PDB file of C-alpha atoms in Angstrom:
ATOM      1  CA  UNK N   1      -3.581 -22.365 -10.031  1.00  0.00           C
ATOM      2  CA  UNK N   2      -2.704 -19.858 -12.260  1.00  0.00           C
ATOM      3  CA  UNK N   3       0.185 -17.392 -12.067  1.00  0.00           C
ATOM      4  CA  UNK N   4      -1.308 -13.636 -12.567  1.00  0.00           C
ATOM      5  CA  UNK N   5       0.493 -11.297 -10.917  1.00  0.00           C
ATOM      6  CA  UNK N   6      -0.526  -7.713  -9.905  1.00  0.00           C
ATOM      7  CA  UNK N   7       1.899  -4.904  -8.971  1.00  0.00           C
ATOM      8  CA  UNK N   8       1.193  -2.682  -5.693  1.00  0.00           C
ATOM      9  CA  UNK N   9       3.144   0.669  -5.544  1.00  0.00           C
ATOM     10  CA  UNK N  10       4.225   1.067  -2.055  1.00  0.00           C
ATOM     11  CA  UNK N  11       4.441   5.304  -0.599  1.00  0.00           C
ATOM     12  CA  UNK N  12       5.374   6.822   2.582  1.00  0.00           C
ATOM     13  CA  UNK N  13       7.346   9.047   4.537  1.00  0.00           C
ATOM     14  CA  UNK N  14      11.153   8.186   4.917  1.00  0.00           C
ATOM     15  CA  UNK N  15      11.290   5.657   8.168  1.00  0.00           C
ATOM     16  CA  UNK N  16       7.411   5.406   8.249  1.00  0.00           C
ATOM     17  CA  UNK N  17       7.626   1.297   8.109  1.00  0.00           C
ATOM     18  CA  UNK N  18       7.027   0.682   4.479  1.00  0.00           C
ATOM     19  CA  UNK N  19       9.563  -1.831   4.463  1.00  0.00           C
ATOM     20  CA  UNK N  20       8.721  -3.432   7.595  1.00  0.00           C
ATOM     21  CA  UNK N  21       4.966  -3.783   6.369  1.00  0.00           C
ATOM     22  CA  UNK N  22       5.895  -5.397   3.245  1.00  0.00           C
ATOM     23  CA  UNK N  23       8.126  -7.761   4.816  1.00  0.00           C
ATOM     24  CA  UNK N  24       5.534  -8.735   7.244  1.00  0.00           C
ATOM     25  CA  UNK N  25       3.435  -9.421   4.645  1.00  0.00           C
ATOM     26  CA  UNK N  26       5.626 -11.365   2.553  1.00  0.00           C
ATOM     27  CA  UNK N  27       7.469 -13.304   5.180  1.00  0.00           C
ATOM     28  CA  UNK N  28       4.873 -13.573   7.765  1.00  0.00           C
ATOM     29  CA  UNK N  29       6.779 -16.400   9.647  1.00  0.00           C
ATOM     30  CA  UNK N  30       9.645 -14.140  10.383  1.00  0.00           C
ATOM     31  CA  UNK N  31      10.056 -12.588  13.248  1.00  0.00           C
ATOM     32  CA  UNK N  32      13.076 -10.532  13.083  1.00  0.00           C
ATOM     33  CA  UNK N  33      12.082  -7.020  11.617  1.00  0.00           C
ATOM     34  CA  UNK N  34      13.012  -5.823   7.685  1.00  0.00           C
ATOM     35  CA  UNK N  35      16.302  -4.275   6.792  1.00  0.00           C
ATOM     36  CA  UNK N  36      15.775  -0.606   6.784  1.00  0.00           C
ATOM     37  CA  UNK N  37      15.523  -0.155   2.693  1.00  0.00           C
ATOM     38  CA  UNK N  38      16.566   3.609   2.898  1.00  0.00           C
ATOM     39  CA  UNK N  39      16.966   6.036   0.095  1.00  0.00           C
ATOM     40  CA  UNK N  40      19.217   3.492  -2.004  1.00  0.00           C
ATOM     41  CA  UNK N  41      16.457   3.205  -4.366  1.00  0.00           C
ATOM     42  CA  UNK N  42      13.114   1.091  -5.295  1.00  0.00           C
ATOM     43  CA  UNK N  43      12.975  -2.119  -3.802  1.00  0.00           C
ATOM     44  CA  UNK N  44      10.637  -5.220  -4.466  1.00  0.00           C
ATOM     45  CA  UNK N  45       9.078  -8.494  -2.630  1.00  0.00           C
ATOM     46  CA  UNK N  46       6.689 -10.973  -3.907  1.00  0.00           C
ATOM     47  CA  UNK N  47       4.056 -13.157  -1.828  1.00  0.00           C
ATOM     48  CA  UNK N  48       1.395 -15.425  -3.240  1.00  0.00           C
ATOM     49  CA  UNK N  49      -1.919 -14.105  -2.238  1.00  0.00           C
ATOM     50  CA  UNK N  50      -4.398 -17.139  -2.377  1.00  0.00           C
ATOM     51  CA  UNK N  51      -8.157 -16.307  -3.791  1.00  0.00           C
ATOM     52  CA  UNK N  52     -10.684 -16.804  -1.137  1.00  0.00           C
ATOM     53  CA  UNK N  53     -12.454 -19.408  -3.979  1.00  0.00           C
ATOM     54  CA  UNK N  54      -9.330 -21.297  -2.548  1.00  0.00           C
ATOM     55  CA  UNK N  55      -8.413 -22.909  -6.804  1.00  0.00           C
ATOM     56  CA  UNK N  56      -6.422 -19.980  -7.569  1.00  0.00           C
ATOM     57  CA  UNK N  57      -3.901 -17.454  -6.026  1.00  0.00           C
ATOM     58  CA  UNK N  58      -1.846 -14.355  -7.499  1.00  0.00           C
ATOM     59  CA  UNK N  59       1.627 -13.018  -7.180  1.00  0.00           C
ATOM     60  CA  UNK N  60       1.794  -9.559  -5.642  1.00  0.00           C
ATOM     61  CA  UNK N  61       4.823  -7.718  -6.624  1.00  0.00           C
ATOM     62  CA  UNK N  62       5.196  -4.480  -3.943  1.00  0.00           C
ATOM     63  CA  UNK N  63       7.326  -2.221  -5.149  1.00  0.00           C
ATOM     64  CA  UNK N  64       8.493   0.017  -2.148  1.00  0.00           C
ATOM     65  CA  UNK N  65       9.159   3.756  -3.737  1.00  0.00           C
ATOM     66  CA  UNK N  66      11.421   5.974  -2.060  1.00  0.00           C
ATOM     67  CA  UNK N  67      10.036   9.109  -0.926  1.00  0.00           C
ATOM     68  CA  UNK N  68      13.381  11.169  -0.950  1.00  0.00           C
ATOM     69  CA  UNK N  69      15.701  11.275  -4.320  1.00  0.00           C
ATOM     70  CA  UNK N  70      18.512  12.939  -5.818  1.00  0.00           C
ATOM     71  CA  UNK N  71      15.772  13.728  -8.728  1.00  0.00           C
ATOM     72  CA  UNK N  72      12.309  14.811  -8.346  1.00  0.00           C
ATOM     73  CA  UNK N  73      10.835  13.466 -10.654  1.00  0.00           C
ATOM     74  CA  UNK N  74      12.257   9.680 -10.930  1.00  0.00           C
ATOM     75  CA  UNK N  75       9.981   8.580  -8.979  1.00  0.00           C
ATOM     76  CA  UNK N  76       7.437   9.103 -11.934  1.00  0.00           C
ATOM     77  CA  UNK N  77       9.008   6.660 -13.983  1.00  0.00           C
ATOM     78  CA  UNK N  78       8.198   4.119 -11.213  1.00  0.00           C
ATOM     79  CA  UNK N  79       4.402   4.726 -11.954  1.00  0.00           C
ATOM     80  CA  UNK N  80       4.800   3.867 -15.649  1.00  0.00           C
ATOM     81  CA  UNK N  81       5.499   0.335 -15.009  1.00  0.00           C
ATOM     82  CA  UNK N  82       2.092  -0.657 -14.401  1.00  0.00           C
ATOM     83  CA  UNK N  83       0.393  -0.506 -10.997  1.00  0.00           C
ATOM     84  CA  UNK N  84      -2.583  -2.057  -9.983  1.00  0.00           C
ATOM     85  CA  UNK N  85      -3.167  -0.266  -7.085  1.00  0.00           C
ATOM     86  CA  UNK N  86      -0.952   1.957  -4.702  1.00  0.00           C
ATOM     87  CA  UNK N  87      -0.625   1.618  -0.311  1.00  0.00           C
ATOM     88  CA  UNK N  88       0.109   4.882   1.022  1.00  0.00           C
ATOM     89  CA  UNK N  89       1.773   4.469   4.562  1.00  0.00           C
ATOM     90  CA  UNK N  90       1.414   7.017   7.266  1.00  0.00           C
ATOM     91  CA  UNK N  91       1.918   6.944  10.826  1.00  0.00           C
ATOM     92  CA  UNK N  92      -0.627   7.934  13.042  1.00  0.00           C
ATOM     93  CA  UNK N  93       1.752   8.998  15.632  1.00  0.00           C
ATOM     94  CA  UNK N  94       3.286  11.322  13.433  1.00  0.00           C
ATOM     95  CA  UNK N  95       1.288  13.972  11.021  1.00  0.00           C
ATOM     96  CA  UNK N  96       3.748  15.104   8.678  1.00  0.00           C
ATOM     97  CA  UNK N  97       3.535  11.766   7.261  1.00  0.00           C
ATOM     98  CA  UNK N  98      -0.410  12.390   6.424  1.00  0.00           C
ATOM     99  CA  UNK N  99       0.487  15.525   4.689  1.00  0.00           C
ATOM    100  CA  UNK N 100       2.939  14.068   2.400  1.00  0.00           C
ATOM    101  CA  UNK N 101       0.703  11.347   1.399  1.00  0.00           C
ATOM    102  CA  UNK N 102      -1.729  14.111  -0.577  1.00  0.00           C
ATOM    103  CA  UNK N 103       1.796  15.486  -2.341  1.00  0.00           C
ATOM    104  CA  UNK N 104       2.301  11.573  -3.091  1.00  0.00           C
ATOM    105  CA  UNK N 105      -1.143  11.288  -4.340  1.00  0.00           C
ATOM    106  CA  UNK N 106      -1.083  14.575  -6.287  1.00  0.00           C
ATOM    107  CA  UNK N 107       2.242  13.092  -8.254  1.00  0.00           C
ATOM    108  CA  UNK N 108       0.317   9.534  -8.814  1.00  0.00           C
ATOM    109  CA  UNK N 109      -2.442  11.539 -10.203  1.00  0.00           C
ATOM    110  CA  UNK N 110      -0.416  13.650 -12.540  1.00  0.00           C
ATOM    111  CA  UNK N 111       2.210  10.562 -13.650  1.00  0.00           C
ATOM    112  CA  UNK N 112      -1.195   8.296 -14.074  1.00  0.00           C
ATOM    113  CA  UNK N 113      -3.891  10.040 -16.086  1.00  0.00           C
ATOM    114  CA  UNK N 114      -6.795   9.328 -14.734  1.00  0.00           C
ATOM    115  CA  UNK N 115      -5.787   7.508 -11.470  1.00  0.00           C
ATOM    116  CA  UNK N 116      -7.796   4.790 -11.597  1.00  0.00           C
ATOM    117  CA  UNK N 117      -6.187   2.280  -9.611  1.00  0.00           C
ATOM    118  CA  UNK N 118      -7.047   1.279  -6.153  1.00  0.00           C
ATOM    119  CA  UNK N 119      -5.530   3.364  -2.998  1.00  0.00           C
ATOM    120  CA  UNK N 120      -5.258   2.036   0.012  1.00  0.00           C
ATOM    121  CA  UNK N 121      -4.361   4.578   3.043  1.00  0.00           C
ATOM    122  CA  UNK N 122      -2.520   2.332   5.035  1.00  0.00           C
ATOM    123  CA  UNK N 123      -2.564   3.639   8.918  1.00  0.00           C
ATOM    124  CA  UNK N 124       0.616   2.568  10.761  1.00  0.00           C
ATOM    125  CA  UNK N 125       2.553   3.308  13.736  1.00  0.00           C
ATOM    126  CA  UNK N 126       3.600   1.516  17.096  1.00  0.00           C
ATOM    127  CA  UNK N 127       0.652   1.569  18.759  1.00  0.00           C
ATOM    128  CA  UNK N 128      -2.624  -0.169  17.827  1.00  0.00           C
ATOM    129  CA  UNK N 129      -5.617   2.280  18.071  1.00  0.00           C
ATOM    130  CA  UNK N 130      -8.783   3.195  17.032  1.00  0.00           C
ATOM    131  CA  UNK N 131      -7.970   5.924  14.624  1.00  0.00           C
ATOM    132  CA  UNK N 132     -11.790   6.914  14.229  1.00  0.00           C
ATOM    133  CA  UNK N 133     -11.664   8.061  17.627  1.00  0.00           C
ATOM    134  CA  UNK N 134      -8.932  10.556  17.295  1.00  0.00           C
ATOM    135  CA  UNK N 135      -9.772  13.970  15.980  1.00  0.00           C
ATOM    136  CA  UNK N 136      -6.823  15.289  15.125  1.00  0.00           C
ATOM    137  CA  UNK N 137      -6.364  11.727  12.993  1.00  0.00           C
ATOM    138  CA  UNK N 138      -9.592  11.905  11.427  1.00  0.00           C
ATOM    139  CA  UNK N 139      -9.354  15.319   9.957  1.00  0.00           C
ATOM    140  CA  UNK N 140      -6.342  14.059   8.178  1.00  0.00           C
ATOM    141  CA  UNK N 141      -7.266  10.827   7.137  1.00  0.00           C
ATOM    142  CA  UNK N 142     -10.414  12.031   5.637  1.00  0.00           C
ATOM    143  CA  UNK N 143     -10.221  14.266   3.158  1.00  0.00           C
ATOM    144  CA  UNK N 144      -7.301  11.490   1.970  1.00  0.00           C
ATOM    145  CA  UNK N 145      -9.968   9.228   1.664  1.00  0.00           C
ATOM    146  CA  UNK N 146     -12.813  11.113   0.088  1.00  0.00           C
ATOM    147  CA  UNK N 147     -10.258  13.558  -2.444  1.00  0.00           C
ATOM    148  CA  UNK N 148      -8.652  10.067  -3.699  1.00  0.00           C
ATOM    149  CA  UNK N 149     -10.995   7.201  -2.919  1.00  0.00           C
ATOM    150  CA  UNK N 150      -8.667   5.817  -0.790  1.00  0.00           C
ATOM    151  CA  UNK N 151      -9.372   2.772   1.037  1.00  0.00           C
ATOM    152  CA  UNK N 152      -8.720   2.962   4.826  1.00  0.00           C
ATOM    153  CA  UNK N 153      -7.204   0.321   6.194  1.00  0.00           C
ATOM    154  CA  UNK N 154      -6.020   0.354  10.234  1.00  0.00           C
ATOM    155  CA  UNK N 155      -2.706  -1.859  10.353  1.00  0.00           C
ATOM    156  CA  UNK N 156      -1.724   0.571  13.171  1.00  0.00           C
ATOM    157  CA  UNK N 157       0.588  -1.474  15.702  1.00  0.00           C
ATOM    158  CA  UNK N 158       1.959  -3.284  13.122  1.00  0.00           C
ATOM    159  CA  UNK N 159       5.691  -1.778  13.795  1.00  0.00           C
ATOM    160  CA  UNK N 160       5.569  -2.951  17.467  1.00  0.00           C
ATOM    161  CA  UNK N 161       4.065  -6.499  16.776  1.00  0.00           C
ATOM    162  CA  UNK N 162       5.854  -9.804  16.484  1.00  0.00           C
ATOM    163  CA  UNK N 163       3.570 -10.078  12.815  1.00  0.00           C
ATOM    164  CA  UNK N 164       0.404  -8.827  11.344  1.00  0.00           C
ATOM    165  CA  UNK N 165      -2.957  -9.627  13.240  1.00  0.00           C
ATOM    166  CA  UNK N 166      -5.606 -11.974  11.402  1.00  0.00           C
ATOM    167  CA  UNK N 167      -7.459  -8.834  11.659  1.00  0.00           C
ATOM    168  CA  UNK N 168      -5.041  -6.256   9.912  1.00  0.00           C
ATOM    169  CA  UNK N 169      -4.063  -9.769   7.589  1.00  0.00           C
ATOM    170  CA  UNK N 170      -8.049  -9.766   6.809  1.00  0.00           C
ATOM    171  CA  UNK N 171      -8.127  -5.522   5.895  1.00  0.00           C
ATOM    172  CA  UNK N 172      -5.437  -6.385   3.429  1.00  0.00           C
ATOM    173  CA  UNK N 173      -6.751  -9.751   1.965  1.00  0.00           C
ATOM    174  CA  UNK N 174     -10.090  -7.921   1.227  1.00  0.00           C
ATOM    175  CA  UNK N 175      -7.749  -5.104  -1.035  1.00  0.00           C
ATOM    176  CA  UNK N 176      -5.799  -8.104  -2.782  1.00  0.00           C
ATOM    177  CA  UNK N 177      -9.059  -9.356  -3.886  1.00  0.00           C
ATOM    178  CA  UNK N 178     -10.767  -5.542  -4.990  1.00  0.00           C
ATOM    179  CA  UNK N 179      -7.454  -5.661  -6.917  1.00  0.00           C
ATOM    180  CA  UNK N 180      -7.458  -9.365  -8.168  1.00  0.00           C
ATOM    181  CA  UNK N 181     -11.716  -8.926  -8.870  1.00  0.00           C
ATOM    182  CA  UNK N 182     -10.901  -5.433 -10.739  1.00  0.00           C
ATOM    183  CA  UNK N 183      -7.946  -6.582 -13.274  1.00  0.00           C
ATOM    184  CA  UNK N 184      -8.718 -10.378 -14.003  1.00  0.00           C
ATOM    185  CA  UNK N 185     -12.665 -10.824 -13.227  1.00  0.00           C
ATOM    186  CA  UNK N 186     -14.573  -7.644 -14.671  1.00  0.00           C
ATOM    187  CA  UNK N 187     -14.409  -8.460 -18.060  1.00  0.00           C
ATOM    188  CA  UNK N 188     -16.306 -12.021 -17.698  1.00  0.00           C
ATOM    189  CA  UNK N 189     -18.365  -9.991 -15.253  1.00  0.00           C
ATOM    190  CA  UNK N 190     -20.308  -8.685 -18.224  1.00  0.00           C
TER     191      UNK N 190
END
């Protein structure tokens, strides 16, 4: 076992469930929902994300970044830290949040020159759906993806559920490991 960490920026609209889906990841065995974080500030959880070669596992540091703040452009100090890779959290019940994720990408991209990192478009909300059947969803989530190279990953229900499905816990697993592959394994990949 080794102790590598990696550092996941964590986006969304103001109530959109960032919180919630963090806690569920961290503290899967509780079933009481997150406190609501608001727009006190950054906040941060940890989990231990164990490699699927099952002799190593990572710390993963979220750090949830408020969307609203007194100044615009603190939350571009957050970026400096070092991220390894950034969830964006909409709702599919609720388009504005969509449209705020490109503004939240456009910052990313201007705070982190080139972005580089892995993006996940995390797709959230009370109900569980198919969100490639949904027109109105698609034509948002898309250009997302393809302007960004975001990775799409369907948590939706999440918010309603007592925890995460083995499913959604799968979608999320295989990002940890993109992540984990990209910063500790491609240079003995050569």
């Amino acid at each position: 076992m080794n102790n590598s960490t990696i550092r996941i920026g964590v986006l969304g609209e103001l109530g959109v469930g960032k919180s919630e889906l963090v806690h569920r990841i961290c503290h899967p065995a509780d079933i009481a929902p997150a406190m609501v974080s608001g727009v006190a500030g950054p906040t941060v959880d940890v989990c231990e994300y164990e490699r699927p070669n099952g002799n190593e596992s990572v710390w993963i540091e979220f750090l949830i970044i408020p969307s609203e703040t007194r100044h615009p452009r603190s939350r571009q100090m957050l970026y400096s830290i070092g991220l390894d890779a950034l969830f964006i959290v909409c709702n599919c019940a609720l388009p504005k949040t969509f449209l705020r994720a490109a503004e939240w990408l456009e910052e990313a991209k201007e705070a982190v020159r080139p972005l580089n990192i892995p993006v996940a478009l995390i797709l959230g909300g009370p109900v569980a759906m198919d969100w490639t059947e949904n027109t109105g969803i698609v034509a948002m989530v898309e250009p997302l993806s393809n302007v960004y190279q975001a990775k799409v990953l369907d948590l939706s229900g999440y918010t309603s559920a007592p925890s995460l499905s083995v499913k959604q816990r799968c979608l999320l697993s295989d990002f940890y490991e993109e992540i984990t592959h990209r910063k500790f394994d491609s240079s003995t990949d050569n």
